[in-house]
Tab-separated table of C-alpha atoms and ligand atoms in Angstrom:
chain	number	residue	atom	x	y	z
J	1	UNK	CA	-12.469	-58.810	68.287
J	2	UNK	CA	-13.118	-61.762	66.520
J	3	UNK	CA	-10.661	-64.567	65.574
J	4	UNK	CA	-9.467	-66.104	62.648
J	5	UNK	CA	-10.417	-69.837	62.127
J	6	UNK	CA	-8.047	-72.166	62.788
J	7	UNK	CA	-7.205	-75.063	60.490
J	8	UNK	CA	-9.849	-77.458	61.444
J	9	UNK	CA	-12.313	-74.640	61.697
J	10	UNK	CA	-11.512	-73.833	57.927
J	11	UNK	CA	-11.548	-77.430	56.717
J	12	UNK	CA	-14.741	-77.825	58.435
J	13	UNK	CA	-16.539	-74.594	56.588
J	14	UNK	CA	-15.180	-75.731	53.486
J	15	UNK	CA	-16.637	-79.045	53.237
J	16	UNK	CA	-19.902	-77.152	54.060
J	17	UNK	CA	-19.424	-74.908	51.181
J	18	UNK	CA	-18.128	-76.747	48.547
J	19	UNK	CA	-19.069	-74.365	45.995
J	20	UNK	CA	-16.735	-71.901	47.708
J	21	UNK	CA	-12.761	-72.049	47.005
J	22	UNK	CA	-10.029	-70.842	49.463
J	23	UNK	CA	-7.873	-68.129	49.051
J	24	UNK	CA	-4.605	-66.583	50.135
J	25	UNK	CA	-4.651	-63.118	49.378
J	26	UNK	CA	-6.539	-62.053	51.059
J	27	UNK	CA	-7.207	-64.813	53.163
J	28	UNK	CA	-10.439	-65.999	52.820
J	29	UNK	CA	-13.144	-67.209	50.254
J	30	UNK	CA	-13.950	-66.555	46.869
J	31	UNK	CA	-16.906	-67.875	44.322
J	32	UNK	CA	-17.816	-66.936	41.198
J	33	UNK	CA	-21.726	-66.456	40.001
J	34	UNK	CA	-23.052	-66.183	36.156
J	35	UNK	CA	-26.395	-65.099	35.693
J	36	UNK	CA	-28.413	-64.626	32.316
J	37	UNK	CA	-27.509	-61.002	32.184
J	38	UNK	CA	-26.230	-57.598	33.735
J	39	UNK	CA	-30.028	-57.249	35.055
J	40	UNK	CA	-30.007	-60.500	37.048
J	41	UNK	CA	-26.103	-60.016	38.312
J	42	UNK	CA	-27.391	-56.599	39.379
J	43	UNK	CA	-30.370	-57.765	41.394
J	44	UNK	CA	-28.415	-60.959	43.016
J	45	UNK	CA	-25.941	-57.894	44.445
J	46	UNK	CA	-28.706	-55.875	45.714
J	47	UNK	CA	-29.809	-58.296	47.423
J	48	UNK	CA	-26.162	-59.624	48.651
J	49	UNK	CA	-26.101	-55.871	49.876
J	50	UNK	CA	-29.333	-56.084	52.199
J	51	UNK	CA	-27.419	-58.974	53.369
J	52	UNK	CA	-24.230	-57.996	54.040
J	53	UNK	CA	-25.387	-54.476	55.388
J	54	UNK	CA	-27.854	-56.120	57.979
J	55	UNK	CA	-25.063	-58.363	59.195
J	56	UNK	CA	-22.014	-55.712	59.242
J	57	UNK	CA	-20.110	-57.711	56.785
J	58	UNK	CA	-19.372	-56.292	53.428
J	59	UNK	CA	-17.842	-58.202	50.434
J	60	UNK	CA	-15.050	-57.513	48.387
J	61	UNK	CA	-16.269	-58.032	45.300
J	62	UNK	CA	-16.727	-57.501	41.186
J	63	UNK	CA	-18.617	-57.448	38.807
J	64	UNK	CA	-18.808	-57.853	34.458
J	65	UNK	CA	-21.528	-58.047	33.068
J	66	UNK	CA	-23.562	-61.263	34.046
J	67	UNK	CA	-20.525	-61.777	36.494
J	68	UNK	CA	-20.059	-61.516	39.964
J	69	UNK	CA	-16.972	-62.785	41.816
J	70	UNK	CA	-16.752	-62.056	45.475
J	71	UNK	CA	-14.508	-62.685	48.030
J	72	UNK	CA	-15.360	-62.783	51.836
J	73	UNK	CA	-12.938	-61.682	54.050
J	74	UNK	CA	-12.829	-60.110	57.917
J	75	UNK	CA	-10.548	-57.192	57.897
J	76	UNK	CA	-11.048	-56.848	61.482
J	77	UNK	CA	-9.278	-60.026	61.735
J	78	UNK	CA	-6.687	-60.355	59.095
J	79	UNK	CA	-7.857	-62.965	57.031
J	80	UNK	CA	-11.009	-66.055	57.218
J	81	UNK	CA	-13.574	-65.528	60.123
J	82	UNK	CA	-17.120	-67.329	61.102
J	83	UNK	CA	-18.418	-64.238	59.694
J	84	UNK	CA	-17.630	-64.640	56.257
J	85	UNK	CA	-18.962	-68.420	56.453
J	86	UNK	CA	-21.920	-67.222	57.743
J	87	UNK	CA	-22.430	-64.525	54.839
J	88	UNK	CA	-21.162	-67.727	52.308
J	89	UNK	CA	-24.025	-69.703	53.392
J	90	UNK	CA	-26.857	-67.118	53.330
J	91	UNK	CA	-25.117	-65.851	49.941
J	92	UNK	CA	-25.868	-69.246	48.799
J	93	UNK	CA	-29.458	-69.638	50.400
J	94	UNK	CA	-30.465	-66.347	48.346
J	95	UNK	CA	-29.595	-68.236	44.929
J	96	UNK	CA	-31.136	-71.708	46.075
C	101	LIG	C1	-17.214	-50.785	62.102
C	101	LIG	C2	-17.722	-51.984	61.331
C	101	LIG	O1	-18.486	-52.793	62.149
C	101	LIG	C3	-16.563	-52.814	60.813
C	101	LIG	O2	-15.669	-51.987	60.098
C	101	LIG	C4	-17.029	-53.995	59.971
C	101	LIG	C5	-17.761	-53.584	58.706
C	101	LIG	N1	-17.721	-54.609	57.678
C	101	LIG	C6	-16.743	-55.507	57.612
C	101	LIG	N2	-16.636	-56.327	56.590
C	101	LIG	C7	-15.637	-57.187	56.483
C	101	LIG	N3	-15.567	-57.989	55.424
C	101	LIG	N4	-14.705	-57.268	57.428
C	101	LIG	C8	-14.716	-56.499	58.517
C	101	LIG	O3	-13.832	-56.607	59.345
C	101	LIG	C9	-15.777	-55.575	58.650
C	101	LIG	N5	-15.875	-54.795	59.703
């Protein structure tokens, strides 16, 4: 089963991803991507999908258009995990 961070765990993600925000419900954290259009949103969650599928850790997540918001969460924990921090940061290496 794995944990929850605790608080220092959490502060310490965050100031590694500072393009990621915190959130309550559900516990965990959120960022929002534009892209140039529906096309490029489109591939960006393809390839979020190899990701996430590879490491057992699926997004919640939307999408509008040239939009994508997603929030990472561990259901299997009840809220914020090294598993969605670890999916935040190779999120963000795909776009880099
Ligand atoms: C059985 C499977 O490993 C689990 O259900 C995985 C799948 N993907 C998951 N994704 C997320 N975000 N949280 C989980 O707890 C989770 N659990």
């Amino acid at each position: 089963m794995i944990a929850r961070l605790t608080e220092e765990e959490r502060a310490a993600a965050l100031a590694r991803l500072p393009l990621w925000t915190a959130v309550a419900d559900p516990d965990g954290l959120s960022r929002r991507f534009t892209f140039a259009d529906f096309n490029a949103a489109f591939g960006f969650m393809t390839r979020v999908a190899i990701l996430a599928e590879k490491a057992d850790h699926h997004p919640e997540w939307s999408n509008v258009y040239n939009r994508v918001d997603i929030v990472l969460t561990t259901h299997d924990a009840g809220g914020l995990s090294q598993r969605d921090v670890d999916l935040a940061q190779a999120i963000d290496a795909l776009i880099e």
